[in-house]
GROMACS .gro file of C-alpha atoms in nm:
model
  151
    1MET     CA    1  -5.922   1.619  -4.876
    2SER     CA    2  -6.139   1.403  -5.117
    3PRO     CA    3  -6.366   1.132  -4.987
    4GLU     CA    4  -6.234   0.804  -5.014
    5ARG     CA    5  -6.331   0.574  -5.308
    6ARG     CA    6  -6.273   0.205  -5.368
    7LEU     CA    7  -6.193   0.087  -5.715
    8SER     CA    8  -6.184  -0.248  -5.855
    9LEU     CA    9  -5.878  -0.368  -6.029
   10LYS     CA   10  -5.880  -0.704  -6.233
   11LEU     CA   11  -5.531  -0.861  -6.259
   12GLU     CA   12  -5.523  -1.112  -6.543
   13TYR     CA   13  -5.265  -1.361  -6.553
   14LYS     CA   14  -5.164  -1.279  -6.900
   15ARG     CA   15  -5.046  -0.933  -6.747
   16TYR     CA   16  -4.860  -1.080  -6.464
   17GLY     CA   17  -4.764  -1.443  -6.519
   18THR     CA   18  -4.428  -1.375  -6.678
   19VAL     CA   19  -4.292  -1.190  -6.397
   20ILE     CA   20  -4.406  -1.400  -6.105
   21THR     CA   21  -4.113  -1.500  -5.870
   22SER     CA   22  -4.085  -1.786  -5.640
   23ASP     CA   23  -4.216  -1.591  -5.343
   24MET     CA   24  -4.558  -1.567  -5.497
   25LEU     CA   25  -4.600  -1.180  -5.441
   26ILE     CA   26  -4.745  -0.906  -5.655
   27GLN     CA   27  -4.684  -0.552  -5.566
   28VAL     CA   28  -4.957  -0.308  -5.713
   29MET     CA   29  -4.920   0.051  -5.708
   30VAL     CA   30  -5.185   0.288  -5.811
   31ILE     CA   31  -5.169   0.665  -5.854
   32THR     CA   32  -5.502   0.865  -5.904
   33ILE     CA   33  -5.488   1.223  -6.035
   34ASP     CA   34  -5.751   1.497  -5.946
   35LYS     CA   35  -5.698   1.747  -6.223
   36GLN     CA   36  -5.943   2.008  -6.064
   37ASN     CA   37  -5.718   2.031  -5.749
   38ILE     CA   38  -5.394   1.951  -5.908
   39ASP     CA   39  -5.335   1.663  -5.660
   40PHE     CA   40  -5.247   1.313  -5.669
   41VAL     CA   41  -5.265   1.012  -5.436
   42LYS     CA   42  -5.054   0.703  -5.433
   43ALA     CA   43  -5.149   0.367  -5.310
   44GLU     CA   44  -4.962   0.045  -5.294
   45LYS     CA   45  -5.059  -0.315  -5.191
   46ILE     CA   46  -4.888  -0.640  -5.185
   47ILE     CA   47  -5.089  -0.937  -5.292
   48VAL     CA   48  -4.967  -1.282  -5.192
   49LEU     CA   49  -5.100  -1.537  -5.445
   50ASP     CA   50  -5.233  -1.873  -5.300
   51GLU     CA   51  -5.042  -2.185  -5.382
   52PRO     CA   52  -5.231  -2.471  -5.525
   53ASP     CA   53  -5.327  -2.746  -5.298
   54MET     CA   54  -5.143  -3.064  -5.322
   55GLY     CA   55  -5.307  -3.409  -5.278
   56ILE     CA   56  -5.098  -3.672  -5.077
   57GLU     CA   57  -5.247  -4.021  -5.034
   58LEU     CA   58  -5.062  -4.312  -4.898
   59VAL     CA   59  -5.135  -4.643  -5.045
   60GLY     CA   60  -5.022  -4.959  -4.839
   61GLU     CA   61  -4.953  -5.002  -4.470
   62ALA     CA   62  -4.651  -4.820  -4.335
   63ARG     CA   63  -4.426  -5.083  -4.206
   64VAL     CA   64  -4.042  -5.111  -4.166
   65ASN     CA   65  -3.875  -5.229  -4.486
   66GLN     CA   66  -4.206  -5.292  -4.659
   67PRO     CA   67  -4.281  -5.083  -4.980
   68MET     CA   68  -4.564  -4.837  -5.008
   69THR     CA   69  -4.667  -4.587  -5.248
   70ALA     CA   70  -4.739  -4.210  -5.214
   71GLU     CA   71  -5.009  -4.085  -5.466
   72LEU     CA   72  -4.958  -3.719  -5.540
   73THR     CA   73  -5.196  -3.481  -5.717
   74LEU     CA   74  -5.179  -3.108  -5.796
   75LEU     CA   75  -5.436  -2.914  -6.000
   76ASN     CA   76  -5.284  -2.662  -6.255
   77CYS     CA   77  -5.505  -2.366  -6.183
   78LEU     CA   78  -5.334  -2.148  -6.428
   79PRO     CA   79  -5.467  -2.070  -6.783
   80LYS     CA   80  -5.154  -2.196  -6.938
   81PRO     CA   81  -4.980  -2.548  -6.943
   82LEU     CA   82  -4.695  -2.602  -6.696
   83LEU     CA   83  -4.367  -2.756  -6.841
   84ASN     CA   84  -4.101  -2.977  -6.676
   85CYS     CA   85  -4.327  -3.074  -6.393
   86SER     CA   86  -4.193  -3.305  -6.126
   87PHE     CA   87  -4.288  -3.417  -5.765
   88THR     CA   88  -4.009  -3.502  -5.517
   89ILE     CA   89  -4.061  -3.678  -5.184
   90GLU     CA   90  -3.823  -3.709  -4.888
   91GLY     CA   91  -3.827  -3.790  -4.525
   92ILE     CA   92  -3.600  -3.922  -4.255
   93GLY     CA   93  -3.662  -4.275  -4.202
   94LEU     CA   94  -3.893  -4.287  -4.504
   95THR     CA   95  -3.659  -4.240  -4.817
   96ASP     CA   96  -3.335  -4.375  -4.715
   97GLY     CA   97  -3.201  -4.043  -4.660
   98LYS     CA   98  -3.229  -3.942  -5.041
   99PRO     CA   99  -3.507  -3.742  -5.222
  100ILE     CA  100  -3.690  -3.926  -5.472
  101THR     CA  101  -3.814  -3.749  -5.792
  102VAL     CA  102  -4.061  -3.833  -6.053
  103LYS     CA  103  -4.091  -3.627  -6.366
  104VAL     CA  104  -4.442  -3.571  -6.507
  105GLY     CA  105  -4.360  -3.350  -6.809
  106THR     CA  106  -4.629  -3.116  -6.940
  107VAL     CA  107  -4.964  -3.057  -6.741
  108GLY     CA  108  -5.215  -2.876  -6.942
  109ALA     CA  109  -5.425  -2.571  -6.824
  110LYS     CA  110  -5.680  -2.650  -6.555
  111GLN     CA  111  -5.537  -3.027  -6.568
  112GLU     CA  112  -5.424  -3.223  -6.269
  113ALA     CA  113  -5.061  -3.328  -6.243
  114LYS     CA  114  -5.040  -3.689  -6.092
  115ALA     CA  115  -4.751  -3.902  -5.989
  116SER     CA  116  -4.698  -4.228  -5.779
  117ILE     CA  117  -4.384  -4.275  -5.603
  118ASP     CA  118  -4.274  -4.594  -5.420
  119PHE     CA  119  -4.068  -4.586  -5.104
  120LYS     CA  120  -3.975  -4.803  -4.823
  121PRO     CA  121  -3.972  -4.679  -4.452
  122THR     CA  122  -3.670  -4.787  -4.245
  123ILE     CA  123  -3.753  -4.634  -3.887
  124THR     CA  124  -4.047  -4.700  -3.682
  125GLY     CA  125  -4.251  -4.412  -3.536
  126SER     CA  126  -4.410  -4.104  -3.652
  127ASN     CA  127  -4.213  -3.961  -3.951
  128VAL     CA  128  -4.293  -3.667  -4.195
  129LEU     CA  129  -4.299  -3.714  -4.568
  130LEU     CA  130  -4.221  -3.383  -4.752
  131VAL     CA  131  -4.348  -3.336  -5.095
  132ASN     CA  132  -4.234  -3.070  -5.337
  133PHE     CA  133  -4.373  -2.981  -5.681
  134ASP     CA  134  -4.179  -2.797  -5.944
  135SER     CA  135  -4.253  -2.661  -6.289
  136ASP     CA  136  -4.150  -2.381  -6.521
  137LYS     CA  137  -4.434  -2.156  -6.381
  138LEU     CA  138  -4.497  -2.300  -6.030
  139LYS     CA  139  -4.192  -2.358  -5.814
  140ASN     CA  140  -4.143  -2.501  -5.473
  141ILE     CA  141  -4.493  -2.601  -5.393
  142LYS     CA  142  -4.474  -2.780  -5.069
  143SER     CA  143  -4.680  -2.986  -4.858
  144PHE     CA  144  -4.631  -3.285  -4.596
  145ILE     CA  145  -4.798  -3.572  -4.444
  146TYR     CA  146  -4.729  -3.766  -4.115
  147VAL     CA  147  -4.647  -4.119  -4.168
  148ALA     CA  148  -4.697  -4.374  -3.856
  149VAL     CA  149  -4.463  -4.657  -3.939
  150LYS     CA  150  -4.513  -4.990  -3.756
  151GLU     CA  151  -4.244  -5.262  -3.678
   0.00000   0.00000   0.00000
């Protein structure tokens, strides 16, 4: 049996970017061939890609039936522009039972997607505001923030 060796493999976005699925996984398979012993070894690895961080900042005091704003940001960490970008917020007692979507359009490589979405809380207490980002290359990027709504 041959001694174990580690090899570095650089995965460039231009090689895998067109086949990324919404689960953000890459399966890598490597086969090494030992020509002297006429032997081969196969190794597999699943790589989970990190989702970009989403910034959520609330502007205004969370009070029942008073408008407030969610300021949303997401950095496009890819070397290519994102097309058809949008942010969607929803939350029981926060968005009147309906999702609210704002289209952002195109976000350049290494640029930040930004949106401001107005909403009006309807129920007091601790509520969860869910935020979703979608584009042609990054889909279903999710985050949330707790909103303490006062009377």
